[in-house]
């Protein structure tokens, strides 16, 4: 089970980031190297001054879904930030920001949360994704 | 063409579930084993008392897109539920609910539509997804 | 690095299409054959009379995200259409419309932008996607 997993994280809402974090943590716990590439709104969610904020949920969540997310939060359930932090502690998880998205959103490397390991271009992402499974979330 | 296909179904709108059902049915008809993992709003859409309801479409569908979906429905076009049911009849299609999402949405196994074969954790999903193609929808 | 890449393009907003175009261009530049399958709202965005229009962004972009996209556009940044056109010029990139989505949206082949190479069914997509990486965007 050492097949690499590469994920392009595009979405920045707490529900999609939550699903991504669980998939990453599960793969990392099984010994798989995981490479995350942050684009657009996911990158925005990893700014140091925003990462712990409420990032909302997809419109389709509706009132019931948004309430379920809040209930989980109030009950002390792990956030996607905590789940990703744990995944990095137990496994081989690398998080890279997409350089084009950095330019688009006018973000400097010093504005990113320490969970982010660096900035890379799309060619570097595809090199890291070579011969493994790949997801777009 | 017996490479396995694993899909994490996250979205619960009729357009995304429709696209997923067509991809699943196509792969199953070609003899590929397909494993579906239901998270968040997709899981919610598989509740027995909700599966046949209107689940809406993504906001980007706009008025024209929503009308196209309604026209298809009124013309007797197969819904994603019917397409998935047929895919299970002709091929090797397994549908599992994500245990964490079951907890999040406070759903019990008895509340799920019979199309769902069981409940599993993320480790079981990654075991099933081993060495095949994987999608996040 | 000649592993094929197959992408189901479902979303039709400029942010998701922009992310897709960059991933496609990067893979094509590395010599990988890329096969795109246009479904639903992505297909709608490839109509000849709509492809150069503003297709909006996902709701999660918020005001700041929408402004960043507009800033990029005003600064003469390449649109996803231009990026895909360049990718087709430098590499092996094939774009096929999903026949079921053509029916759903009542689009004729003559209404599609010349970037689209043809119309195919889901079985043809899975044949093209055989033994490579696959994404759903």
Coordinates of C-alpha atoms in Angstrom, one line a residue:
Chain A
X1 CA 0.0 0.0 0.0
X2 CA 2.8 2.5 -0.7
X3 CA 1.2 3.8 -3.9
X4 CA 1.4 7.6 -3.9
X5 CA -1.7 9.8 -3.7
X6 CA -1.8 13.3 -5.2
X7 CA -4.7 15.7 -4.6
X8 CA -5.5 19.0 -6.2
X9 CA -7.4 20.9 -3.6
X10 CA -9.5 23.5 -5.3
X11 CA -12.5 24.1 -3.0
X12 CA -12.2 26.1 0.2
X13 CA -15.4 25.3 2.1
X14 CA -15.3 23.4 5.4
X15 CA -17.3 20.5 4.1
X16 CA -15.1 19.7 1.1
X17 CA -11.9 20.4 3.1
X18 CA -13.3 18.1 5.8
X19 CA -13.9 15.3 3.3
X20 CA -10.4 15.8 1.8
X21 CA -8.7 15.8 5.2
X22 CA -10.3 12.4 6.1
X23 CA -9.2 10.9 2.8
X24 CA -5.7 12.2 3.3
X25 CA -5.5 11.0 7.0
X26 CA -6.7 7.6 6.0
X27 CA -4.2 7.2 3.2
X28 CA -1.3 8.6 5.3
X29 CA -2.2 6.1 8.1
X30 CA -1.8 3.3 5.6
X31 CA 1.7 4.4 4.8
X32 CA 0.9 6.1 1.5
X33 CA 2.8 9.3 0.6
X34 CA 0.3 12.1 0.0
X35 CA 1.0 15.2 -2.0
X36 CA -1.5 18.1 -1.8
X37 CA -1.6 21.0 -4.4
X38 CA -3.6 24.1 -3.2
X39 CA -5.4 26.0 -5.9
X40 CA -7.8 28.9 -5.9
X41 CA -10.2 28.9 -2.9
X42 CA -8.5 26.1 -1.1
X43 CA -5.3 28.1 -1.2
X44 CA -7.2 31.1 0.2
X45 CA -8.4 28.9 3.1
X46 CA -4.7 28.1 4.0
X47 CA -3.8 31.8 4.7
X48 CA -2.4 32.0 8.3
X49 CA -4.9 34.6 9.3
X50 CA -7.9 32.7 7.9
X51 CA -7.2 29.0 8.3
X52 CA -9.0 28.8 11.7
X53 CA -12.1 30.8 10.6
X54 CA -15.5 29.4 9.5
X55 CA -15.2 28.9 5.7
X56 CA -18.8 28.0 5.2
X57 CA -20.3 25.0 3.4
X58 CA -21.4 24.3 -0.2
X59 CA -24.9 25.8 -0.9
X60 CA -26.3 22.3 -1.4
X61 CA -25.7 21.6 2.4
X62 CA -28.9 23.5 3.1
X63 CA -29.9 24.5 6.6
X64 CA -29.8 20.9 7.9
X65 CA -26.2 20.4 6.6
X66 CA -24.9 23.6 8.0
X67 CA -26.5 22.8 11.4
X68 CA -24.8 19.3 11.3
X69 CA -21.5 21.0 10.7
X70 CA -22.0 23.4 13.6
X71 CA -23.2 20.6 15.9
X72 CA -19.9 18.7 15.2
X73 CA -17.9 21.8 15.9
X74 CA -19.7 22.5 19.1
X75 CA -19.2 18.9 20.2
X76 CA -15.4 19.4 19.9
X77 CA -15.1 17.3 16.7
X78 CA -11.7 17.6 14.9
X79 CA -11.6 20.3 12.3
X80 CA -10.0 19.7 8.9
X81 CA -7.1 21.7 10.0
X82 CA -6.5 19.5 13.0
X83 CA -7.0 16.3 11.0
X84 CA -4.4 17.5 8.4
X85 CA -2.0 18.4 11.1
X86 CA -2.3 15.0 12.6
X87 CA -1.9 13.4 9.2
X88 CA 1.4 15.3 8.8
X89 CA 2.6 14.1 12.2
X90 CA 1.9 10.4 11.6
X91 CA 2.6 10.1 7.8
X92 CA 4.3 11.5 4.8
X93 CA 2.0 14.4 3.8
X94 CA 3.3 17.3 1.8
X95 CA 1.3 20.4 1.1
X96 CA 2.3 22.8 -1.7
X97 CA 0.7 26.0 -2.9
X98 CA 0.1 26.5 -6.6
X99 CA 2.3 29.4 -7.8
X100 CA -0.3 30.6 -10.4
X101 CA -3.0 30.7 -7.7
X102 CA -0.6 32.6 -5.4
X103 CA -0.3 35.3 -8.2
X104 CA -4.0 35.3 -8.9
X105 CA -4.9 35.9 -5.2
X106 CA -1.9 38.1 -4.6
X107 CA -0.7 36.0 -1.7
X108 CA 3.0 36.0 -0.5
X109 CA 4.6 32.8 0.9
X110 CA 4.9 34.5 4.3
X111 CA 1.1 34.8 4.5
X112 CA 0.5 31.0 4.4
X113 CA -0.1 28.8 7.4
X114 CA 3.0 26.7 8.5
X115 CA 1.0 23.6 7.4
X116 CA 2.0 24.6 3.8
X117 CA 5.5 23.3 3.0
X118 CA 6.2 25.5 -0.1
X119 CA 5.1 26.8 -3.4
X120 CA 5.4 24.9 -6.7
X121 CA 4.2 25.0 -10.3
X122 CA 1.9 22.6 -12.1
X123 CA 4.9 20.7 -13.6
X124 CA 6.2 19.9 -10.2
X125 CA 2.7 18.8 -9.2
X126 CA 2.5 16.4 -12.1
X127 CA 6.0 15.1 -11.3
X128 CA 4.9 14.3 -7.7
X129 CA 1.7 12.7 -9.0
X130 CA 3.5 10.4 -11.3
X131 CA 2.3 6.8 -11.4
X132 CA 0.0 7.2 -8.4
X133 CA -3.7 7.9 -7.9
X134 CA -4.9 11.5 -8.3
X135 CA -8.0 13.4 -7.1
X136 CA -9.5 16.8 -7.7
X137 CA -11.5 18.1 -4.8
Chain B
X1 CA -10.8 -3.7 -18.9
X2 CA -11.2 -5.2 -15.4
X3 CA -9.3 -2.4 -13.6
X4 CA -11.3 -1.4 -10.5
X5 CA -12.9 2.0 -10.2
X6 CA -13.5 3.7 -6.9
X7 CA -15.5 6.9 -6.4
X8 CA -16.0 9.1 -3.4
X9 CA -19.4 10.6 -3.9
X10 CA -19.6 13.9 -2.0
X11 CA -22.2 16.0 -3.8
X12 CA -25.9 15.4 -3.4
X13 CA -27.4 17.5 -6.3
X14 CA -29.2 15.7 -9.1
X15 CA -26.8 17.0 -11.8
X16 CA -23.6 15.7 -10.1
X17 CA -25.3 12.4 -9.1
X18 CA -26.5 12.1 -12.7
X19 CA -23.0 12.5 -14.1
X20 CA -21.7 10.0 -11.5
X21 CA -24.4 7.4 -12.3
X22 CA -23.6 7.5 -16.0
X23 CA -19.9 7.1 -15.4
X24 CA -20.6 4.2 -13.0
X25 CA -23.0 2.5 -15.4
X26 CA -20.6 2.8 -18.3
X27 CA -17.7 1.3 -16.3
X28 CA -19.9 -1.5 -14.9
X29 CA -21.1 -2.4 -18.4
X30 CA -17.5 -2.8 -19.4
X31 CA -17.0 -5.4 -16.7
X32 CA -15.1 -3.1 -14.2
X33 CA -15.8 -3.5 -10.5
X34 CA -17.0 -0.2 -9.1
X35 CA -16.9 0.8 -5.4
X36 CA -18.8 3.9 -4.3
X37 CA -18.2 5.7 -1.0
X38 CA -20.9 8.1 0.1
X39 CA -19.8 11.2 2.1
X40 CA -21.7 14.3 3.3
X41 CA -24.5 15.5 1.0
X42 CA -24.3 12.4 -1.3
X43 CA -24.9 10.2 1.8
X44 CA -27.9 12.5 2.7
X45 CA -29.4 12.0 -0.8
X46 CA -29.4 8.2 -0.2
X47 CA -31.7 8.3 2.8
X48 CA -34.6 6.0 2.0
X49 CA -37.2 8.7 2.6
X50 CA -35.3 11.3 0.4
X51 CA -33.7 9.3 -2.5
X52 CA -36.6 9.9 -4.9
X53 CA -37.0 13.5 -4.1
X54 CA -35.8 16.5 -6.2
X55 CA -32.3 17.2 -4.9
X56 CA -31.8 20.4 -6.9
X57 CA -28.9 21.3 -9.1
X58 CA -25.6 23.2 -8.6
X59 CA -26.1 27.0 -8.6
X60 CA -24.1 27.3 -11.9
X61 CA -26.8 25.4 -13.7
X62 CA -28.8 28.6 -13.9
X63 CA -32.4 28.8 -15.1
X64 CA -31.6 27.1 -18.4
X65 CA -29.9 24.2 -16.8
X66 CA -32.6 23.6 -14.2
X67 CA -35.2 23.7 -17.0
X68 CA -33.2 21.1 -19.0
X69 CA -33.2 18.8 -16.0
X70 CA -36.9 19.2 -15.5
X71 CA -37.5 18.6 -19.3
X72 CA -35.5 15.3 -19.0
X73 CA -37.5 14.3 -16.0
X74 CA -40.9 15.0 -17.6
X75 CA -39.9 13.1 -20.7
X76 CA -39.4 10.0 -18.6
X77 CA -35.6 10.1 -18.7
X78 CA -33.9 7.7 -16.3
X79 CA -33.0 9.3 -12.9
X80 CA -29.6 8.7 -11.3
X81 CA -31.3 6.3 -8.9
X82 CA -32.7 4.2 -11.7
X83 CA -29.3 4.3 -13.6
X84 CA -27.5 3.2 -10.4
X85 CA -30.0 0.4 -9.8
X86 CA -29.5 -0.9 -13.4
X87 CA -25.8 -0.7 -13.0
X88 CA -26.0 -2.9 -9.9
X89 CA -28.1 -5.4 -11.8
X90 CA -25.8 -5.7 -14.7
X91 CA -22.4 -5.3 -13.0
X92 CA -20.3 -5.5 -9.9
X93 CA -21.2 -2.2 -8.2
X94 CA -20.9 -1.8 -4.4
X95 CA -22.2 1.2 -2.5
X96 CA -20.9 1.9 1.0
X97 CA -21.7 4.8 3.4
X98 CA -18.9 6.6 5.1
X99 CA -19.1 5.9 8.8
X100 CA -17.9 9.4 9.8
X101 CA -20.5 11.1 7.6
X102 CA -23.2 8.8 9.2
X103 CA -22.2 10.2 12.6
X104 CA -22.0 13.8 11.3
X105 CA -25.5 13.7 9.8
X106 CA -26.8 11.4 12.6
X107 CA -28.1 8.8 10.2
X108 CA -28.7 5.2 11.3
X109 CA -28.1 2.3 8.9
X110 CA -31.8 1.5 8.8
X111 CA -32.5 4.9 7.4
X112 CA -30.6 4.2 4.2
X113 CA -32.1 3.1 0.9
X114 CA -31.5 -0.6 0.1
X115 CA -29.2 0.5 -2.8
X116 CA -26.6 1.1 -0.1
X117 CA -24.8 -2.2 0.8
X118 CA -23.3 -1.2 4.1
X119 CA -21.2 1.3 6.2
X120 CA -17.4 1.4 6.1
X121 CA -14.6 3.6 7.3
X122 CA -12.1 5.4 5.2
X123 CA -9.4 2.7 5.6
X124 CA -11.8 0.2 4.0
X125 CA -12.5 2.6 1.2
X126 CA -8.7 2.9 0.4
X127 CA -8.3 -0.9 0.6
X128 CA -11.1 -1.2 -2.0
X129 CA -9.6 1.6 -4.1
X130 CA -6.2 -0.1 -4.2
X131 CA -4.4 -0.1 -7.5
X132 CA -7.4 1.2 -9.6
X133 CA -8.6 4.5 -10.8
X134 CA -10.3 6.8 -8.3
X135 CA -12.6 9.8 -8.6
X136 CA -14.0 12.5 -6.2
X137 CA -17.4 13.7 -7.4
Chain C
X1 CA 5.9 10.6 -18.4
X2 CA 3.7 9.4 -21.2
X3 CA 0.9 8.1 -18.9
X4 CA -2.4 9.2 -20.3
X5 CA -4.6 11.6 -18.4
X6 CA -8.4 11.6 -18.8
X7 CA -10.6 14.3 -17.3
X8 CA -14.4 14.5 -17.0
X9 CA -15.1 18.2 -17.1
X10 CA -18.5 18.8 -15.4
X11 CA -18.3 22.3 -14.1
X12 CA -18.8 25.4 -16.3
X13 CA -17.6 28.2 -14.1
X14 CA -14.4 30.2 -15.0
X15 CA -12.6 29.3 -11.8
X16 CA -13.0 25.5 -12.2
X17 CA -12.3 25.6 -15.9
X18 CA -9.3 27.8 -15.2
X19 CA -7.9 25.2 -12.8
X20 CA -8.6 22.4 -15.3
X21 CA -6.9 24.3 -18.2
X22 CA -3.7 24.7 -16.1
X23 CA -3.6 21.1 -15.2
X24 CA -4.2 20.0 -18.8
X25 CA -1.6 22.4 -20.2
X26 CA 1.0 21.2 -17.6
X27 CA 0.4 17.6 -18.4
X28 CA 0.4 18.2 -22.2
X29 CA 3.7 20.1 -22.0
X30 CA 5.2 17.0 -20.3
X31 CA 4.2 14.9 -23.3
X32 CA 1.2 13.2 -21.8
X33 CA -1.8 12.5 -24.0
X34 CA -4.9 14.2 -22.4
X35 CA -8.5 13.3 -23.1
X36 CA -11.3 15.7 -22.0
X37 CA -14.9 14.6 -21.7
X38 CA -17.4 17.5 -21.5
X39 CA -20.5 16.9 -19.4
X40 CA -23.4 19.1 -18.2
X41 CA -22.4 22.8 -17.5
X42 CA -18.8 22.4 -18.9
X43 CA -20.4 21.3 -22.2
X44 CA -22.7 24.3 -22.1
X45 CA -19.6 26.6 -21.6
X46 CA -18.1 25.2 -24.9
X47 CA -21.0 26.4 -27.1
X48 CA -19.4 28.5 -29.9
X49 CA -21.6 31.5 -29.0
X50 CA -20.9 31.3 -25.2
X51 CA -17.3 30.1 -24.9
X52 CA -15.8 33.7 -24.7
X53 CA -18.4 35.0 -22.3
X54 CA -18.1 35.5 -18.5
X55 CA -19.1 32.1 -17.0
X56 CA -19.1 33.3 -13.4
X57 CA -17.3 31.7 -10.5
X58 CA -18.3 29.2 -7.7
X59 CA -20.4 30.9 -4.9
X60 CA -17.5 30.1 -2.5
X61 CA -15.3 32.6 -4.4
X62 CA -17.1 35.4 -2.6
X63 CA -16.5 39.1 -3.4
X64 CA -12.7 38.9 -3.0
X65 CA -12.4 35.9 -5.3
X66 CA -14.6 37.3 -8.0
X67 CA -12.5 40.5 -7.9
X68 CA -9.3 38.6 -8.2
X69 CA -10.6 36.9 -11.3
X70 CA -11.7 40.2 -12.8
X71 CA -8.3 41.7 -12.0
X72 CA -6.5 38.8 -13.8
X73 CA -8.8 39.3 -16.8
X74 CA -8.2 43.1 -16.9
X75 CA -4.5 42.6 -16.7
X76 CA -4.6 40.5 -19.9
X77 CA -4.1 37.1 -18.1
X78 CA -4.8 34.1 -20.3
X79 CA -8.3 32.8 -20.1
X80 CA -9.0 29.0 -19.8
X81 CA -10.0 29.1 -23.5
X82 CA -6.6 30.5 -24.5
X83 CA -4.8 28.1 -22.2
X84 CA -6.6 25.1 -23.7
X85 CA -6.0 26.3 -27.2
X86 CA -2.3 26.6 -26.5
X87 CA -2.3 23.1 -24.9
X88 CA -3.8 21.7 -28.1
X89 CA -1.1 23.4 -30.2
X90 CA 1.8 22.1 -28.2
X91 CA 0.5 18.7 -27.1
X92 CA -1.8 15.8 -27.7
X93 CA -5.1 17.1 -26.2
X94 CA -8.4 15.7 -27.4
X95 CA -11.8 17.3 -26.3
X96 CA -15.0 15.2 -26.7
X97 CA -18.5 16.2 -25.8
X98 CA -20.6 13.6 -23.9
X99 CA -23.5 12.5 -26.1
X100 CA -26.0 12.2 -23.2
X101 CA -25.3 15.8 -22.1
X102 CA -25.7 16.9 -25.7
X103 CA -29.2 15.4 -25.6
X104 CA -30.0 16.8 -22.2
X105 CA -29.0 20.4 -23.2
X106 CA -30.4 20.0 -26.7
X107 CA -27.1 21.0 -28.3
X108 CA -26.2 20.1 -31.9
X109 CA -22.6 19.3 -32.9
X110 CA -22.6 22.4 -35.1
X111 CA -23.2 24.6 -32.1
X112 CA -19.9 23.6 -30.4
X113 CA -16.7 25.7 -30.5
X114 CA -14.1 24.3 -32.9
X115 CA -11.9 23.4 -29.8
X116 CA -14.2 20.4 -29.4
X117 CA -13.1 17.5 -31.6
X118 CA -16.2 15.4 -31.5
X119 CA -19.0 13.7 -29.6
X120 CA -18.7 10.4 -27.8
X121 CA -20.5 8.1 -25.4
X122 CA -19.4 7.1 -21.9
X123 CA -18.0 3.8 -23.2
X124 CA -15.6 5.6 -25.5
X125 CA -14.5 7.8 -22.6
X126 CA -13.7 4.8 -20.5
X127 CA -11.8 3.2 -23.4
X128 CA -9.7 6.4 -23.7
X129 CA -9.2 6.6 -19.9
X130 CA -7.9 3.1 -19.8
X131 CA -4.9 2.5 -17.6
X132 CA -4.1 6.2 -17.0
X133 CA -5.0 8.7 -14.4
X134 CA -8.5 10.2 -14.3
X135 CA -10.0 13.3 -12.7
X136 CA -13.5 14.7 -12.3
X137 CA -13.6 18.5 -12.2

